[in-house]
Tab-separated table of C-alpha atoms and ligand atoms in Angstrom:
chain	number	residue	atom	x	y	z
H	1	UNK	CA	29.207	-5.635	-1.317
H	2	UNK	CA	25.942	-7.440	-1.063
H	3	UNK	CA	24.298	-8.241	-4.473
H	4	UNK	CA	20.910	-6.549	-4.547
H	5	UNK	CA	18.051	-8.357	-6.286
H	6	UNK	CA	17.050	-6.988	-9.635
H	7	UNK	CA	14.484	-4.250	-9.200
H	8	UNK	CA	12.275	-5.579	-12.007
H	9	UNK	CA	10.305	-8.640	-13.127
H	10	UNK	CA	10.997	-10.348	-16.386
H	11	UNK	CA	7.765	-10.995	-18.264
H	12	UNK	CA	8.914	-11.492	-21.851
H	13	UNK	CA	11.497	-14.201	-22.480
H	14	UNK	CA	13.542	-15.084	-25.583
H	15	UNK	CA	14.883	-18.686	-25.783
H	16	UNK	CA	18.647	-19.205	-26.301
H	17	UNK	CA	20.232	-22.487	-27.043
H	18	UNK	CA	23.595	-23.992	-25.968
H	19	UNK	CA	25.612	-25.748	-28.752
H	20	UNK	CA	28.414	-28.383	-28.690
H	21	UNK	CA	32.015	-27.526	-29.051
H	22	UNK	CA	32.002	-29.259	-32.459
H	23	UNK	CA	29.160	-27.210	-33.620
H	24	UNK	CA	30.856	-23.933	-32.548
H	25	UNK	CA	34.231	-24.959	-34.154
H	26	UNK	CA	32.339	-25.572	-37.364
H	27	UNK	CA	30.341	-22.255	-37.150
H	28	UNK	CA	33.456	-20.151	-36.471
H	29	UNK	CA	35.444	-21.845	-39.231
H	30	UNK	CA	32.668	-21.199	-41.690
H	31	UNK	CA	32.880	-17.422	-41.035
H	32	UNK	CA	36.587	-17.268	-41.317
H	33	UNK	CA	37.127	-17.068	-37.571
H	34	UNK	CA	35.338	-13.700	-37.193
H	35	UNK	CA	32.767	-13.821	-34.412
H	36	UNK	CA	31.118	-10.712	-35.932
H	37	UNK	CA	29.952	-12.774	-38.797
H	38	UNK	CA	28.306	-15.579	-36.692
H	39	UNK	CA	24.609	-16.172	-36.880
H	40	UNK	CA	23.117	-15.199	-33.548
H	41	UNK	CA	21.324	-18.532	-33.354
H	42	UNK	CA	24.853	-20.023	-32.846
H	43	UNK	CA	25.590	-17.823	-29.966
H	44	UNK	CA	24.616	-18.688	-26.382
H	45	UNK	CA	25.535	-15.462	-24.633
H	46	UNK	CA	25.953	-12.518	-26.735
H	47	UNK	CA	28.128	-9.871	-25.319
H	48	UNK	CA	29.103	-8.241	-28.754
H	49	UNK	CA	27.321	-4.985	-27.813
H	50	UNK	CA	24.946	-3.314	-25.393
H	51	UNK	CA	23.598	-1.382	-28.336
H	52	UNK	CA	19.924	-2.103	-29.054
H	53	UNK	CA	20.190	-5.517	-27.535
H	54	UNK	CA	18.745	-4.802	-24.085
H	55	UNK	CA	15.249	-5.351	-22.517
H	56	UNK	CA	12.696	-2.657	-23.145
H	57	UNK	CA	10.248	-1.674	-20.488
H	58	UNK	CA	6.535	-2.112	-20.229
H	59	UNK	CA	6.098	1.645	-20.324
H	60	UNK	CA	8.100	1.916	-23.439
H	61	UNK	CA	6.245	-0.844	-25.258
H	62	UNK	CA	2.815	0.509	-24.404
H	63	UNK	CA	3.925	4.099	-25.508
H	64	UNK	CA	4.534	2.719	-29.021
H	65	UNK	CA	0.757	2.210	-29.519
H	66	UNK	CA	0.347	6.071	-29.221
H	67	UNK	CA	2.479	6.610	-32.363
H	68	UNK	CA	1.199	9.297	-34.668
H	69	UNK	CA	2.551	8.353	-38.154
H	70	UNK	CA	1.936	11.653	-39.783
H	71	UNK	CA	4.697	12.442	-42.258
H	72	UNK	CA	5.218	15.863	-40.782
H	73	UNK	CA	4.255	17.621	-37.623
H	74	UNK	CA	3.690	14.196	-35.842
H	75	UNK	CA	2.361	14.395	-32.261
H	76	UNK	CA	4.936	11.811	-31.395
H	77	UNK	CA	7.636	14.140	-32.474
H	78	UNK	CA	6.458	16.778	-30.106
H	79	UNK	CA	6.238	14.191	-27.338
H	80	UNK	CA	9.951	13.530	-27.984
H	81	UNK	CA	10.867	17.148	-28.128
H	82	UNK	CA	9.210	17.810	-24.859
H	83	UNK	CA	11.088	14.987	-23.174
H	84	UNK	CA	14.409	16.282	-24.496
H	85	UNK	CA	13.613	19.822	-23.318
H	86	UNK	CA	12.518	18.535	-19.954
H	87	UNK	CA	15.505	16.233	-19.325
H	88	UNK	CA	18.428	18.022	-21.075
H	89	UNK	CA	17.046	21.601	-21.424
H	90	UNK	CA	17.818	21.563	-25.196
H	91	UNK	CA	15.456	23.363	-27.436
H	92	UNK	CA	15.838	22.012	-31.001
H	93	UNK	CA	15.374	18.406	-31.680
H	94	UNK	CA	16.030	16.147	-34.785
H	95	UNK	CA	15.282	12.441	-34.304
H	96	UNK	CA	17.523	10.013	-36.315
H	97	UNK	CA	17.569	6.286	-36.821
H	98	UNK	CA	20.603	5.848	-34.601
H	99	UNK	CA	23.745	7.582	-33.310
H	100	UNK	CA	25.574	7.603	-36.692
H	101	UNK	CA	22.544	8.993	-38.289
H	102	UNK	CA	23.029	12.074	-36.143
H	103	UNK	CA	26.783	12.065	-36.890
H	104	UNK	CA	26.236	12.259	-40.619
H	105	UNK	CA	24.173	15.493	-40.001
H	106	UNK	CA	26.133	17.606	-37.513
H	107	UNK	CA	29.748	16.593	-38.604
H	108	UNK	CA	29.682	18.054	-42.200
H	109	UNK	CA	27.474	20.939	-41.013
H	110	UNK	CA	29.961	21.993	-38.299
H	111	UNK	CA	32.911	21.673	-40.662
H	112	UNK	CA	31.112	23.683	-43.316
H	113	UNK	CA	30.444	26.477	-40.804
H	114	UNK	CA	34.015	26.643	-39.583
H	115	UNK	CA	35.410	26.824	-43.037
H	116	UNK	CA	32.895	29.618	-43.902
H	117	UNK	CA	33.423	31.591	-40.668
H	118	UNK	CA	37.148	31.386	-40.923
H	119	UNK	CA	37.388	31.957	-44.774
H	120	UNK	CA	39.185	28.578	-45.186
H	121	UNK	CA	38.293	26.111	-47.889
H	122	UNK	CA	40.710	23.311	-48.445
H	123	UNK	CA	42.717	23.495	-45.141
H	124	UNK	CA	42.792	20.293	-43.098
H	125	UNK	CA	40.500	20.450	-40.142
H	126	UNK	CA	41.350	18.697	-36.784
H	127	UNK	CA	38.766	17.440	-34.267
H	128	UNK	CA	39.374	16.464	-30.647
H	129	UNK	CA	37.787	14.153	-28.084
H	130	UNK	CA	38.581	12.339	-24.830
H	131	UNK	CA	38.250	9.391	-27.240
H	132	UNK	CA	36.180	9.182	-30.420
H	133	UNK	CA	33.888	6.188	-30.875
H	134	UNK	CA	34.693	4.467	-34.252
H	135	UNK	CA	31.732	5.919	-36.202
H	136	UNK	CA	32.396	9.490	-34.900
H	137	UNK	CA	35.989	8.994	-35.931
H	138	UNK	CA	34.895	7.468	-39.234
H	139	UNK	CA	32.552	10.269	-40.132
H	140	UNK	CA	35.072	12.935	-39.106
H	141	UNK	CA	37.714	11.370	-41.281
H	142	UNK	CA	35.301	10.770	-44.163
H	143	UNK	CA	34.713	14.622	-44.014
H	144	UNK	CA	38.476	15.255	-44.260
H	145	UNK	CA	39.285	15.853	-40.669
H	146	UNK	CA	42.329	14.702	-38.699
H	147	UNK	CA	41.314	13.253	-35.339
H	148	UNK	CA	43.158	13.662	-32.038
H	149	UNK	CA	42.204	11.752	-28.910
H	150	UNK	CA	43.300	13.349	-25.554
H	151	UNK	CA	42.587	10.730	-22.856
H	152	UNK	CA	44.213	10.638	-19.530
H	153	UNK	CA	47.651	9.087	-19.512
H	154	UNK	CA	46.261	6.320	-17.189
H	155	UNK	CA	43.146	5.667	-19.297
H	156	UNK	CA	44.424	2.490	-20.817
H	157	UNK	CA	46.460	1.284	-18.043
H	158	UNK	CA	44.313	-1.405	-16.526
H	159	UNK	CA	46.451	-1.712	-13.406
H	160	UNK	CA	45.581	1.806	-12.398
H	161	UNK	CA	42.297	2.777	-10.829
H	162	UNK	CA	40.692	6.248	-10.891
H	163	UNK	CA	37.288	7.751	-10.328
H	164	UNK	CA	37.044	9.395	-13.713
H	165	UNK	CA	39.279	7.521	-16.113
H	166	UNK	CA	37.290	8.747	-19.050
H	167	UNK	CA	38.213	12.421	-18.394
H	168	UNK	CA	39.924	14.648	-20.904
H	169	UNK	CA	43.576	15.314	-20.456
H	170	UNK	CA	43.108	19.040	-20.103
H	171	UNK	CA	46.818	19.900	-20.641
H	172	UNK	CA	46.823	17.912	-23.949
H	173	UNK	CA	43.539	19.570	-24.963
H	174	UNK	CA	45.081	22.942	-24.415
H	175	UNK	CA	48.314	22.135	-26.252
H	176	UNK	CA	46.485	20.502	-29.245
H	177	UNK	CA	44.325	23.696	-29.610
H	178	UNK	CA	47.363	25.905	-29.418
H	179	UNK	CA	49.400	23.821	-31.886
H	180	UNK	CA	46.533	23.304	-34.505
H	181	UNK	CA	44.944	26.742	-34.092
H	182	UNK	CA	41.266	27.126	-33.084
H	183	UNK	CA	40.330	28.323	-36.654
H	184	UNK	CA	41.093	24.714	-37.778
H	185	UNK	CA	39.005	22.947	-35.117
H	186	UNK	CA	35.263	22.653	-36.056
H	187	UNK	CA	34.232	20.781	-32.858
H	188	UNK	CA	35.231	19.018	-29.721
H	189	UNK	CA	33.470	15.788	-28.785
H	190	UNK	CA	32.863	14.996	-25.045
H	191	UNK	CA	32.066	11.216	-24.980
H	192	UNK	CA	30.131	10.180	-21.867
H	193	UNK	CA	30.776	7.570	-20.668
H	194	UNK	CA	34.011	7.036	-22.588
H	195	UNK	CA	33.277	3.774	-24.454
H	196	UNK	CA	36.737	3.253	-25.884
H	197	UNK	CA	38.501	3.775	-22.603
H	198	UNK	CA	36.447	1.002	-21.074
H	199	UNK	CA	33.078	2.696	-20.382
H	200	UNK	CA	34.813	5.024	-17.928
H	201	UNK	CA	32.921	8.065	-16.592
H	202	UNK	CA	33.801	11.681	-17.176
H	203	UNK	CA	33.361	14.204	-14.159
H	204	UNK	CA	31.333	17.393	-14.321
H	205	UNK	CA	34.342	19.217	-13.344
H	206	UNK	CA	36.224	17.969	-16.327
H	207	UNK	CA	33.253	18.523	-18.748
H	208	UNK	CA	32.920	22.093	-17.395
H	209	UNK	CA	36.684	22.792	-17.937
H	210	UNK	CA	36.512	21.460	-21.425
H	211	UNK	CA	33.597	23.673	-22.140
H	212	UNK	CA	35.183	26.784	-20.739
H	213	UNK	CA	38.317	26.169	-22.883
H	214	UNK	CA	36.108	25.533	-25.998
H	215	UNK	CA	34.325	28.793	-25.329
H	216	UNK	CA	37.396	30.773	-24.879
H	217	UNK	CA	38.396	29.616	-28.386
H	218	UNK	CA	34.870	29.772	-29.768
H	219	UNK	CA	34.748	26.060	-30.583
H	220	UNK	CA	31.410	24.270	-30.371
H	221	UNK	CA	31.199	21.226	-27.990
H	222	UNK	CA	29.139	18.095	-28.869
H	223	UNK	CA	28.220	15.684	-26.152
H	224	UNK	CA	28.328	12.153	-27.493
H	225	UNK	CA	25.895	10.833	-24.734
H	226	UNK	CA	24.814	7.227	-25.550
H	227	UNK	CA	25.435	6.377	-21.909
H	228	UNK	CA	24.432	9.635	-20.267
H	229	UNK	CA	22.599	8.006	-17.391
H	230	UNK	CA	25.376	5.634	-16.435
H	231	UNK	CA	27.705	8.726	-16.424
H	232	UNK	CA	25.333	10.535	-14.124
H	233	UNK	CA	25.151	7.567	-11.792
H	234	UNK	CA	28.942	7.507	-11.518
H	235	UNK	CA	29.002	11.271	-10.843
H	236	UNK	CA	26.537	10.767	-7.972
H	237	UNK	CA	28.666	7.985	-6.482
H	238	UNK	CA	32.109	9.631	-7.079
H	239	UNK	CA	31.823	13.504	-7.398
H	240	UNK	CA	31.067	14.574	-3.845
H	241	UNK	CA	29.681	17.989	-4.962
H	242	UNK	CA	26.809	16.270	-6.727
H	243	UNK	CA	26.165	13.269	-4.403
H	244	UNK	CA	23.011	14.786	-2.941
H	245	UNK	CA	21.315	15.383	-6.366
H	246	UNK	CA	19.103	13.092	-8.312
H	247	UNK	CA	20.196	11.486	-11.574
H	248	UNK	CA	17.742	13.923	-13.409
H	249	UNK	CA	19.409	16.903	-11.758
H	250	UNK	CA	22.866	15.655	-12.516
H	251	UNK	CA	21.894	15.024	-16.147
H	252	UNK	CA	20.541	18.570	-16.530
H	253	UNK	CA	23.812	20.077	-15.031
H	254	UNK	CA	25.919	17.772	-17.274
H	255	UNK	CA	24.290	19.087	-20.526
H	256	UNK	CA	25.008	22.615	-19.709
H	257	UNK	CA	28.554	21.963	-20.757
H	258	UNK	CA	27.825	21.385	-24.450
H	259	UNK	CA	26.099	23.079	-27.392
H	260	UNK	CA	24.888	20.040	-29.249
H	261	UNK	CA	23.770	16.675	-28.085
H	262	UNK	CA	24.318	13.499	-30.259
H	263	UNK	CA	22.877	10.355	-28.906
H	264	UNK	CA	22.686	6.723	-29.940
H	265	UNK	CA	19.498	6.016	-28.019
H	266	UNK	CA	20.145	2.293	-28.369
H	267	UNK	CA	22.064	2.202	-25.121
H	268	UNK	CA	20.920	3.892	-21.971
H	269	UNK	CA	17.610	4.927	-23.477
H	270	UNK	CA	17.049	1.207	-24.202
H	271	UNK	CA	15.319	1.457	-27.599
H	272	UNK	CA	16.196	-1.343	-30.256
H	273	UNK	CA	16.542	1.543	-32.786
H	274	UNK	CA	16.789	5.347	-32.420
H	275	UNK	CA	18.984	8.335	-32.055
H	276	UNK	CA	18.928	12.065	-31.359
H	277	UNK	CA	20.554	15.336	-32.452
H	278	UNK	CA	19.554	18.266	-30.323
H	279	UNK	CA	20.695	21.944	-30.009
H	280	UNK	CA	20.795	23.798	-26.751
H	281	UNK	CA	19.468	26.993	-28.206
H	282	UNK	CA	19.483	29.107	-31.453
H	283	UNK	CA	23.037	30.154	-31.164
H	284	UNK	CA	24.178	27.629	-33.813
H	285	UNK	CA	21.023	28.279	-35.909
H	286	UNK	CA	22.812	28.085	-39.275
H	287	UNK	CA	24.224	24.592	-38.249
H	288	UNK	CA	20.728	23.492	-37.112
H	289	UNK	CA	19.161	24.599	-40.408
H	290	UNK	CA	21.886	22.764	-42.351
H	291	UNK	CA	21.281	19.585	-40.345
H	292	UNK	CA	17.566	19.819	-41.046
H	293	UNK	CA	18.319	20.020	-44.768
H	294	UNK	CA	20.801	17.026	-44.523
H	295	UNK	CA	18.131	15.179	-42.463
H	296	UNK	CA	15.593	15.419	-45.304
H	297	UNK	CA	18.140	14.014	-47.651
H	298	UNK	CA	19.527	11.300	-45.438
H	299	UNK	CA	17.213	10.317	-42.650
H	300	UNK	CA	13.669	11.593	-43.450
H	301	UNK	CA	11.637	14.719	-42.796
H	302	UNK	CA	13.006	16.311	-39.527
H	303	UNK	CA	9.920	15.616	-37.385
H	304	UNK	CA	10.537	11.894	-37.770
H	305	UNK	CA	14.240	11.518	-38.698
H	306	UNK	CA	14.640	7.763	-39.384
H	307	UNK	CA	11.898	6.772	-36.946
H	308	UNK	CA	8.228	5.753	-36.923
H	309	UNK	CA	5.854	7.687	-34.689
H	310	UNK	CA	5.635	4.693	-32.272
H	311	UNK	CA	9.515	4.493	-32.077
H	312	UNK	CA	9.508	8.344	-31.171
H	313	UNK	CA	6.986	7.792	-28.347
H	314	UNK	CA	9.060	4.698	-27.040
H	315	UNK	CA	12.217	6.788	-27.097
H	316	UNK	CA	10.575	9.722	-25.164
H	317	UNK	CA	9.668	7.162	-22.440
H	318	UNK	CA	13.025	5.439	-22.694
H	319	UNK	CA	14.960	8.660	-21.833
H	320	UNK	CA	13.151	8.911	-18.524
H	321	UNK	CA	13.381	5.126	-17.808
H	322	UNK	CA	17.109	5.342	-18.394
H	323	UNK	CA	17.430	7.658	-15.312
H	324	UNK	CA	15.927	5.174	-12.665
H	325	UNK	CA	18.590	5.154	-10.043
H	326	UNK	CA	17.664	1.716	-8.772
H	327	UNK	CA	18.069	0.226	-12.253
H	328	UNK	CA	21.325	1.993	-12.780
H	329	UNK	CA	22.551	0.691	-9.491
H	330	UNK	CA	21.570	-2.901	-10.439
H	331	UNK	CA	23.132	-2.616	-13.867
H	332	UNK	CA	26.469	-1.256	-12.666
H	333	UNK	CA	26.536	-3.914	-9.963
H	334	UNK	CA	26.302	-6.517	-12.740
H	335	UNK	CA	29.415	-5.151	-14.409
H	336	UNK	CA	31.243	-4.941	-11.043
H	337	UNK	CA	30.274	-8.522	-10.300
H	338	UNK	CA	31.675	-9.713	-13.497
H	339	UNK	CA	34.991	-7.788	-13.045
H	340	UNK	CA	35.259	-8.998	-9.480
H	341	UNK	CA	34.603	-12.596	-10.497
H	342	UNK	CA	37.125	-12.502	-13.343
H	343	UNK	CA	39.872	-10.753	-11.393
H	344	UNK	CA	39.512	-13.410	-8.628
H	345	UNK	CA	40.521	-16.041	-11.137
H	346	UNK	CA	43.464	-13.935	-12.302
H	347	UNK	CA	41.966	-12.432	-15.348
H	348	UNK	CA	43.344	-8.863	-15.795
H	349	UNK	CA	40.541	-6.205	-16.358
H	350	UNK	CA	40.001	-2.554	-16.731
H	351	UNK	CA	38.237	-1.393	-13.559
H	352	UNK	CA	34.466	-1.705	-13.788
H	353	UNK	CA	32.936	0.867	-16.052
H	354	UNK	CA	29.418	1.503	-17.166
H	355	UNK	CA	28.371	-0.906	-19.869
H	356	UNK	CA	30.991	-3.571	-20.387
H	357	UNK	CA	33.937	-5.334	-18.898
H	358	UNK	CA	37.218	-4.710	-20.720
H	359	UNK	CA	39.686	-7.661	-20.400
H	360	UNK	CA	43.395	-6.858	-20.870
H	361	UNK	CA	44.102	-9.468	-23.587
H	362	UNK	CA	47.638	-8.114	-24.092
H	363	UNK	CA	48.499	-8.882	-20.447
H	364	UNK	CA	46.705	-12.254	-20.584
H	365	UNK	CA	48.433	-13.353	-23.908
H	366	UNK	CA	51.765	-11.706	-23.597
H	367	UNK	CA	53.290	-14.089	-26.117
H	368	UNK	CA	51.087	-12.915	-28.916
H	369	UNK	CA	52.346	-9.701	-30.570
H	370	UNK	CA	49.943	-6.777	-31.230
H	371	UNK	CA	49.837	-7.338	-34.825
H	372	UNK	CA	48.643	-11.015	-34.264
H	373	UNK	CA	45.581	-9.614	-32.380
H	374	UNK	CA	45.598	-11.142	-28.918
H	375	UNK	CA	42.160	-9.666	-28.198
H	376	UNK	CA	40.768	-11.373	-31.257
H	377	UNK	CA	42.455	-14.645	-30.479
H	378	UNK	CA	40.802	-14.488	-27.077
H	379	UNK	CA	37.379	-13.728	-28.601
H	380	UNK	CA	37.613	-16.815	-30.861
H	381	UNK	CA	38.607	-19.154	-28.044
H	382	UNK	CA	35.856	-17.778	-25.720
H	383	UNK	CA	33.289	-18.626	-28.400
H	384	UNK	CA	34.827	-22.135	-28.977
H	385	UNK	CA	34.925	-22.842	-25.274
H	386	UNK	CA	31.511	-21.522	-24.319
H	387	UNK	CA	29.477	-20.011	-27.126
H	388	UNK	CA	30.036	-16.423	-25.713
H	389	UNK	CA	30.446	-13.724	-28.296
H	390	UNK	CA	32.650	-10.749	-27.554
H	391	UNK	CA	34.584	-8.093	-29.423
H	392	UNK	CA	38.112	-7.078	-29.779
H	393	UNK	CA	39.063	-3.466	-28.992
H	394	UNK	CA	42.658	-3.120	-29.913
H	395	UNK	CA	44.960	-3.260	-33.002
H	396	UNK	CA	42.402	-5.076	-35.169
H	397	UNK	CA	39.797	-2.299	-34.505
H	398	UNK	CA	42.191	0.520	-34.805
H	399	UNK	CA	43.393	-0.627	-38.269
H	400	UNK	CA	45.975	0.769	-40.608
H	401	UNK	CA	47.177	4.429	-41.155
H	402	UNK	CA	45.211	5.569	-44.286
H	403	UNK	CA	48.260	7.182	-45.690
H	404	UNK	CA	51.093	4.799	-44.970
H	405	UNK	CA	49.102	1.599	-44.826
H	406	UNK	CA	50.965	0.575	-41.669
H	407	UNK	CA	49.272	-0.889	-38.692
H	408	UNK	CA	48.584	1.915	-36.187
H	409	UNK	CA	49.641	1.429	-32.688
H	410	UNK	CA	46.743	0.722	-30.218
H	411	UNK	CA	47.088	1.924	-26.624
H	412	UNK	CA	45.916	-1.505	-25.426
H	413	UNK	CA	44.794	-4.893	-26.572
H	414	UNK	CA	41.435	-5.390	-25.000
H	415	UNK	CA	38.485	-7.768	-25.217
H	416	UNK	CA	35.001	-6.187	-24.612
H	417	UNK	CA	32.220	-8.057	-22.904
H	418	UNK	CA	29.340	-5.622	-23.322
H	419	UNK	CA	26.354	-6.438	-21.059
H	420	UNK	CA	22.921	-5.773	-22.555
H	421	UNK	CA	20.579	-3.996	-20.108
H	422	UNK	CA	18.309	-6.212	-17.907
H	423	UNK	CA	18.860	-9.137	-20.310
H	424	UNK	CA	21.076	-11.650	-18.575
H	425	UNK	CA	20.996	-12.874	-14.996
H	426	UNK	CA	23.624	-13.431	-12.423
H	427	UNK	CA	23.737	-17.196	-13.467
H	428	UNK	CA	24.744	-16.064	-17.041
H	429	UNK	CA	27.480	-14.024	-15.527
H	430	UNK	CA	28.731	-16.984	-13.464
H	431	UNK	CA	28.702	-19.011	-16.682
H	432	UNK	CA	30.964	-16.334	-18.297
H	433	UNK	CA	33.290	-16.528	-15.286
H	434	UNK	CA	33.471	-20.284	-15.474
H	435	UNK	CA	34.308	-20.029	-19.216
H	436	UNK	CA	37.292	-17.775	-18.350
H	437	UNK	CA	38.420	-20.245	-15.756
H	438	UNK	CA	38.801	-22.811	-18.516
H	439	UNK	CA	40.432	-20.188	-20.762
H	440	UNK	CA	43.005	-19.162	-18.314
H	441	UNK	CA	44.163	-22.837	-18.093
H	442	UNK	CA	44.898	-23.011	-21.866
H	443	UNK	CA	45.641	-19.486	-22.944
H	444	UNK	CA	49.416	-19.897	-22.911
H	445	UNK	CA	49.042	-22.316	-25.801
H	446	UNK	CA	46.955	-20.021	-27.915
H	447	UNK	CA	48.505	-18.750	-31.151
H	448	UNK	CA	48.332	-15.443	-32.971
H	449	UNK	CA	46.217	-14.904	-35.995
H	450	UNK	CA	46.546	-13.221	-39.404
H	451	UNK	CA	44.236	-12.192	-42.274
H	452	UNK	CA	43.152	-14.419	-45.065
H	453	UNK	CA	40.978	-11.400	-46.136
H	454	UNK	CA	41.349	-7.838	-45.077
H	455	UNK	CA	38.853	-5.216	-46.138
H	456	UNK	CA	40.269	-1.773	-46.798
H	457	UNK	CA	38.107	0.074	-44.203
H	458	UNK	CA	36.480	-0.877	-40.957
H	459	UNK	CA	38.114	-4.186	-41.482
H	460	UNK	CA	37.086	-5.815	-38.225
H	461	UNK	CA	33.467	-6.309	-39.450
H	462	UNK	CA	34.195	-8.341	-42.462
H	463	UNK	CA	37.757	-9.645	-42.180
H	464	UNK	CA	38.536	-13.375	-42.290
H	465	UNK	CA	41.479	-15.027	-40.325
H	466	UNK	CA	43.710	-18.081	-39.786
H	467	UNK	CA	45.804	-19.107	-36.935
H	468	UNK	CA	49.503	-18.728	-37.488
H	469	UNK	CA	51.072	-22.056	-36.986
P	1	F0G	N1	28.901	7.106	-29.858
P	1	F0G	C1	29.155	6.128	-28.877
P	1	F0G	C2	29.908	6.494	-27.695
P	1	F0G	C3	28.823	4.850	-29.177
P	1	F0G	O1	29.182	3.858	-28.345
P	1	F0G	C4	28.107	4.431	-30.446
P	1	F0G	C5	27.782	3.037	-30.727
P	1	F0G	C6	27.863	5.528	-31.290
P	1	F0G	C7	28.265	6.747	-30.971
P	1	F0G	C8	27.191	5.206	-32.621
P	1	F0G	O2	25.878	4.911	-32.393
P	1	F0G	O3	25.612	2.573	-33.170
P	1	F0G	O4	23.648	4.058	-32.712
P	1	F0G	O5	25.070	4.441	-34.724
P	1	F0G	N2	28.332	2.013	-30.089
P	1	F0G	C9	27.863	0.745	-30.186
P	1	F0G	C10	28.901	-0.164	-29.335
P	1	F0G	C11	27.755	0.274	-31.636
P	1	F0G	O6	28.795	-1.384	-29.512
P	1	F0G	O7	29.568	0.353	-28.510
P	1	F0G	P1	24.996	3.926	-33.349
């Protein structure tokens, strides 16, 4: 495929600086071999996340000047509400400071409603997703729920390709509901694209089936939609029924198949900070009211959530900018380019998804057992070789069973290279590929790692490590 030129000009630049290997060795040693803890000034290419790290557009920046900073009833809130209604056809909007800000509202509210409606109080609830993102899982568990992921059997098999590897396994969804009982399931989360499965898209057909099943059992569906525009782009490319539609039209159809929308706007909507919680209509009015109350307590008055007026204006524009098809094409092409370049030099990858490249570290370092964290070993070496920061998605991230304390088994040992939007050029991607070329030559000599400090929860953020010699 021919590489199309970027359909934008870059007019604000941020300097980055290369360091020496000795400087990087020292910087990594100082933070206990955890790249999460590095100072960003010590990183040359930062592929830790695509969240809030991308470029913002001219239109978004200029919209900020229109901010109405009124504590309640801000004009900027209504601009955001209008955009959400227009794009997703959802009536009720609560802005939040980011995705997890919305999660801390809807998750306890939906659980409370289920308990009340079913006359249950202390029974354990179960929630289901194609695959929960860590914070969604964390909030659900924090509120006492058991979580069940029902991805496709092939979702984590990097050697198989598929158009919609992020889809729910419908059979597993059905059997989980039957086993657990719908009364004990306060919500189902459809994650688009499915971040944990490698940024893989979910088809409208699958979302529709999930929604129909949920309706049959009267279970609310939440669309976790940080990367809604990338998902719509893949639908246009891969789901023939929708190939003649625009990204906006596909987006509207997609959101028919949920009751609530929860968005980290730091991804596709390109804002450095911001999130959304929205309800399709008044059918879950009690939950909406509860979320408004929790919002006052935790985020701020419901017409600003955690955001200043200018940030709500910027987000309202960002939601539209996210759906520019030529930008989406350029972005997805970057991910594909990186996957193709890596595969050409023998680096095993999950097929290209939306926002990141997922390298099969388990296959690359077969001599390192899962509990010695091959993905993390690779992340450290990539930083030492080239100053590139990335993140492990595997046993380290998945952590221990909270009851038994035993390491939980991870479906794969991956290394994620998340690509911020419109931030790095093709030369940067070539640099990443060149770094992997060096890495592939030495990786059989790399050794596993173990903790020198292991925090009790969300350990990957603050843990410290040493190499096992
Ligand atoms: N849902 C999904 C699918 C996400 O990818 C994220 C964040 C969240 C919810 C939480 O949103 O960070 O705004 O509070 N993902 C980032 C990442 C952090 O690197 O993938 P948040």
